[in-house]
Short mmCIF file of C-alpha atoms in Angstrom, two decimals:
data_model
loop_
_atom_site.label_atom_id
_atom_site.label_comp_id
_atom_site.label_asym_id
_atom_site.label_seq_id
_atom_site.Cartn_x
_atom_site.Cartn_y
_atom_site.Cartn_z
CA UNK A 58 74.73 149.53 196.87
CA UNK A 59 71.31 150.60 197.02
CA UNK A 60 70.68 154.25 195.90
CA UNK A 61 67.53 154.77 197.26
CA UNK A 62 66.89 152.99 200.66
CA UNK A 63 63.06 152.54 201.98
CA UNK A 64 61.31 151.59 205.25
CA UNK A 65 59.66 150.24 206.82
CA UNK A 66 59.63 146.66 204.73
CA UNK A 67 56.50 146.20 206.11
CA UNK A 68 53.14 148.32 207.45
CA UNK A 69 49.98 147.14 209.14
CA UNK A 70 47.60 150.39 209.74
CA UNK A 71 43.87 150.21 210.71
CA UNK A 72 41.06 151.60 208.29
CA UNK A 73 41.03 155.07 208.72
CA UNK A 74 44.97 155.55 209.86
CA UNK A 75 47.68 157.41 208.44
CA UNK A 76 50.16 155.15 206.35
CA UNK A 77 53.66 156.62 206.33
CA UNK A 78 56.26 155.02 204.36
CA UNK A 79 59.87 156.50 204.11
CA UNK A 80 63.15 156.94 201.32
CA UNK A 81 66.20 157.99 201.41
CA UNK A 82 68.86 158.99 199.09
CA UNK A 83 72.75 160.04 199.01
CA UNK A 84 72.86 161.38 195.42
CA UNK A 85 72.21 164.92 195.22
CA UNK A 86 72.00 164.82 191.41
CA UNK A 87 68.53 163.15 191.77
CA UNK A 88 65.75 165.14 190.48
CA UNK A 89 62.69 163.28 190.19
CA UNK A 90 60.87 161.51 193.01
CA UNK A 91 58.15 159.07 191.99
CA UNK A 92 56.05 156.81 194.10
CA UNK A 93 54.63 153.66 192.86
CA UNK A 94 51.85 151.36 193.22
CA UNK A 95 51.92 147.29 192.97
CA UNK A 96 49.07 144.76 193.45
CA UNK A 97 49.99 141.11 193.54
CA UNK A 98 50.13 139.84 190.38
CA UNK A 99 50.89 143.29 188.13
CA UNK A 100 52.99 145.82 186.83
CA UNK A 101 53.91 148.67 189.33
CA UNK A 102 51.66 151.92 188.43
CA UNK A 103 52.81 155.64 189.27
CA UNK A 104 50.63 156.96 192.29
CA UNK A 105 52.19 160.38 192.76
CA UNK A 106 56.02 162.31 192.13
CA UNK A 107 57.56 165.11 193.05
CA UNK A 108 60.72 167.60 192.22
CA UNK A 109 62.75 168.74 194.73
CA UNK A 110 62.06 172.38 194.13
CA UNK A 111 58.69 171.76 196.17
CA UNK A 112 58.28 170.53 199.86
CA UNK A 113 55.33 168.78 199.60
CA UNK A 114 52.61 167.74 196.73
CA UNK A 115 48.76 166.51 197.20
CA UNK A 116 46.68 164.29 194.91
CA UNK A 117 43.55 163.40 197.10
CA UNK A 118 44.74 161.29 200.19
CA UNK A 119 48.21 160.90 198.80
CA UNK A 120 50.81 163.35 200.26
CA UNK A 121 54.68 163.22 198.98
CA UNK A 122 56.57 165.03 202.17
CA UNK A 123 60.41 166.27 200.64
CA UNK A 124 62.78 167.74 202.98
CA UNK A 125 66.39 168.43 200.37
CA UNK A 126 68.64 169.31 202.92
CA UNK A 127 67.89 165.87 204.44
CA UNK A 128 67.68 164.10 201.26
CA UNK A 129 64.25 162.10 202.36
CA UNK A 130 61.37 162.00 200.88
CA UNK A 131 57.72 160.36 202.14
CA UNK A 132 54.63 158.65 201.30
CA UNK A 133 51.84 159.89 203.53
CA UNK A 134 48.42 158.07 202.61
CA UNK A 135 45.30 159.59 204.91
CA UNK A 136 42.51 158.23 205.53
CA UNK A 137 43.63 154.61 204.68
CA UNK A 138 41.56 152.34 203.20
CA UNK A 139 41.54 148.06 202.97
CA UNK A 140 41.88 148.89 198.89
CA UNK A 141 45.36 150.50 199.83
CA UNK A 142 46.96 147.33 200.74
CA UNK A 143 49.61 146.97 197.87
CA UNK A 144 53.41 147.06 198.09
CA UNK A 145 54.93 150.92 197.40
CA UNK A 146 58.11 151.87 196.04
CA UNK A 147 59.85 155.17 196.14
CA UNK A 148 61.88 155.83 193.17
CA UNK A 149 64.80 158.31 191.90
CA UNK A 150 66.00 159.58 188.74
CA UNK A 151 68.86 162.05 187.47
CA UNK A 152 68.01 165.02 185.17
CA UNK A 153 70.52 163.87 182.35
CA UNK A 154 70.12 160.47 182.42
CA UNK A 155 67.29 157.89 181.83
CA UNK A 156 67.81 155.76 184.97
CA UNK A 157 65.43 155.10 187.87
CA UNK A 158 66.37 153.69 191.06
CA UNK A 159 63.89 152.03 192.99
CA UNK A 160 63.43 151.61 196.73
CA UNK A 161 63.22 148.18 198.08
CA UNK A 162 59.29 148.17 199.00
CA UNK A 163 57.03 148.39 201.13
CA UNK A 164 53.96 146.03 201.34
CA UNK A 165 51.47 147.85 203.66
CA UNK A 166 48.22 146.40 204.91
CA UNK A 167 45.20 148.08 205.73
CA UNK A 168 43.09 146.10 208.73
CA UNK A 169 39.29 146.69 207.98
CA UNK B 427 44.87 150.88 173.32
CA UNK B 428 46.33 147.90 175.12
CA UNK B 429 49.40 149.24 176.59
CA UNK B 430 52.45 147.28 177.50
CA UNK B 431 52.08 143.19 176.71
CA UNK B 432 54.53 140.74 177.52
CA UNK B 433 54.57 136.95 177.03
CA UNK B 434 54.99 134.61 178.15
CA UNK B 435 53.21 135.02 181.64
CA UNK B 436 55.48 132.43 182.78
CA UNK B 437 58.27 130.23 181.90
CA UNK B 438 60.50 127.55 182.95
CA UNK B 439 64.25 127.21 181.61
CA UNK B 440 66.82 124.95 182.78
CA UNK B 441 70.52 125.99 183.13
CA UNK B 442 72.30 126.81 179.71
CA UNK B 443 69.20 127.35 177.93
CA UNK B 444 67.91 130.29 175.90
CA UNK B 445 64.83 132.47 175.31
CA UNK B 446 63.52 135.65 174.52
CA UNK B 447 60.94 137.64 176.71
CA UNK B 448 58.54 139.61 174.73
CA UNK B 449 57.50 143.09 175.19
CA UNK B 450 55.11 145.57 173.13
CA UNK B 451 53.68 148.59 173.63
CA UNK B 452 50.85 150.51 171.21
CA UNK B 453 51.29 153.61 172.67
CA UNK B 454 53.84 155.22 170.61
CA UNK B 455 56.53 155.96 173.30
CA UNK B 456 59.93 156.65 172.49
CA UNK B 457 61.18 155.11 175.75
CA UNK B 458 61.13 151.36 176.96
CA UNK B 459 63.30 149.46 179.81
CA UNK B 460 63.19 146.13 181.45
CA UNK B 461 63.48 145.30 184.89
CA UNK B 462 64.01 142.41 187.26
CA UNK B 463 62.12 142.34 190.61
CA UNK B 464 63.86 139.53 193.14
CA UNK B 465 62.16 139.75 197.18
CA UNK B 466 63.67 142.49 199.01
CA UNK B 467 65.48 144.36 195.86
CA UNK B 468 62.88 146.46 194.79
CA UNK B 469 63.08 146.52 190.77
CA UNK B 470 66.59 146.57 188.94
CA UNK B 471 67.00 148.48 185.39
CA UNK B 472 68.17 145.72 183.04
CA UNK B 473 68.87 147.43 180.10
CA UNK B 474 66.82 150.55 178.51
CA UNK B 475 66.18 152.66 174.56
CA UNK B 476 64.84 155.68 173.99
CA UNK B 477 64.22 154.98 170.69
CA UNK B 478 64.04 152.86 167.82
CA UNK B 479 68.06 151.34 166.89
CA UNK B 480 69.50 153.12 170.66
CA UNK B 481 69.72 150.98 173.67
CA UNK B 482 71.82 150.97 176.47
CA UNK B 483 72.98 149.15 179.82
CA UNK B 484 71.30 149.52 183.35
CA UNK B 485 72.05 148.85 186.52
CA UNK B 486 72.62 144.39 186.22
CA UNK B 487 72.52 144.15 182.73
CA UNK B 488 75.07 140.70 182.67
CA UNK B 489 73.49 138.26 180.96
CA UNK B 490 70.99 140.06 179.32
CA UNK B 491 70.67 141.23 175.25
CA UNK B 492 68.13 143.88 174.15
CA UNK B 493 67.35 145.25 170.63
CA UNK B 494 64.85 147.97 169.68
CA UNK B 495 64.38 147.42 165.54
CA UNK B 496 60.93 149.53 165.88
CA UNK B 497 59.52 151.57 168.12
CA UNK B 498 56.52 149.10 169.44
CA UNK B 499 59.33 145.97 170.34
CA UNK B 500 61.80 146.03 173.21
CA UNK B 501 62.28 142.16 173.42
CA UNK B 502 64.79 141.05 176.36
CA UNK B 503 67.03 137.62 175.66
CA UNK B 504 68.89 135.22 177.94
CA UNK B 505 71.88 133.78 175.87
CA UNK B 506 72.44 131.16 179.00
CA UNK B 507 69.80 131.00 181.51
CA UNK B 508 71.29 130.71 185.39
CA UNK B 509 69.41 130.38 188.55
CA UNK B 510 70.37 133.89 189.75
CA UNK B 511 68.11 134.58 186.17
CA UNK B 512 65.38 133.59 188.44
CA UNK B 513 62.99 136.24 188.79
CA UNK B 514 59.61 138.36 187.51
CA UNK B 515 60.56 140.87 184.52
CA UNK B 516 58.88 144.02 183.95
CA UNK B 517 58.86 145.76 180.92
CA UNK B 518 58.04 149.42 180.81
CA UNK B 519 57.64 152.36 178.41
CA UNK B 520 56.99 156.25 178.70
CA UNK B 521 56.35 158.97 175.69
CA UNK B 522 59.41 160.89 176.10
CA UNK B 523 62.67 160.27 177.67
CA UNK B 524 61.95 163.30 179.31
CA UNK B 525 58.65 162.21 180.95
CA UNK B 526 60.54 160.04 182.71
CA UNK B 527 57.68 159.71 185.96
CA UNK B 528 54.89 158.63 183.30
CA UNK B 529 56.51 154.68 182.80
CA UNK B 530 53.55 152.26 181.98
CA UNK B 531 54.45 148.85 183.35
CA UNK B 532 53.27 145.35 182.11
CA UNK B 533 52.07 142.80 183.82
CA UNK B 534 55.41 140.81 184.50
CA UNK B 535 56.71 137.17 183.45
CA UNK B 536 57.73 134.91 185.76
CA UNK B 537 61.07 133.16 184.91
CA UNK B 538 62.41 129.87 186.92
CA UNK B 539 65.31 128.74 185.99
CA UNK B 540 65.92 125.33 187.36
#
């Protein structure tokens, strides 16, 4: 069963559009929210994370939206750019333990 | 510093054979885990440490042996390579098991197993 469940698979924006990629989650234990970054050929990379005791964090044109009571959490990228094109995964982890749980991904294009 | 290495880049097995995937890190961190990334899975925890001599079991960790003898070396073995082994493995690491956002990922090898 997945833990943490993303959409859309898939994301075409134009240059200059607002990417928005989604999670979801059931466990309420989860306390760390971390977005990732993956070009073809390497390792993920962390891009931004939050903790639920904050609605929202910035870095640049990177925007984590987190709403607890709906237990979702989103990617907002402004301002998109063709060097955004990558696949994204949302990820979860519990306070106690050392697990993450990744979404499934999201492989988002940016049209020049 | 050159982070997380793992060899090989990519490998072939057939059914029923072994190997060991290779992972270091130069970093110092206490923590280091291996996942499995199959199309439309996202990545799986294998098996994890957070420290030298302590590992543990993740999410599909069937199939799978890790050890942790020092604190650079998280190597990940197949005892009996199957197709559902087929995959690209990440190995990661992060300075504290409490710094648990901070994981510095490797490139990846790409295992077929025929």
């Amino acid at each position: 069963q997945q833990q943490v469940k993303q959409s859309p698979q898939s994301l075409i924006v134009q240059k200059g559009g607002i990417s928005i990629i989604n999670c979801a989650y059931e466990n309420t234990a989860f306390d760390y929210f971390p977005w990732y970054q993956q070009f073809p050929g390497k390792g993920p990379a962390l891009l931004i994370a939050i903790r639920p005791d904050v609605s929202e964090k910035k870095e640049g044109r990177f925007t984590i939206s987190f709403n607890k009571s709906a237990k979702q959490f989103s990617l907002h990228i402004m301002d998109s750019q063709p060097g955004d094109s990558a696949t994204y995964f949302c990820a979860a982890s519990i306070g106690t333990g050392n697990q993450f749980y990744f979404g499934t991904g999201t492989s988002l294009t940016v049209i020049p | 510093n050159a982070g997380v290495t793992q060899t090989p880049k990519f490998q072939v097995l057939k059914t029923g054979q072994s190997m060991t995937l290779q992972c270091a890190q130069d970093m110092n961190h206490e923590y280091m885990s291996w996942y499995r990334q199959d199309p439309g899975m996202g990545l799986r925890l294998i098996h994890y440490s957070v420290g030298a001599g302590i590992t543990d079991q993740g999410e599909v960790p069937n199939g799978y042996n890790v050890s942790r003898s020092t604190t650079e070396d998280f190597p990940l073995r197949l005892l009996s390579a199957a197709p559902s082994q087929t995959s690209v493995y990440f190995c990661a690491s992060s300075y504290s098991r409490t710094n648990k956002g901070e994981q510095y990922f490797g490139p990846g090898t790409r295992l077929t197993v025929t």
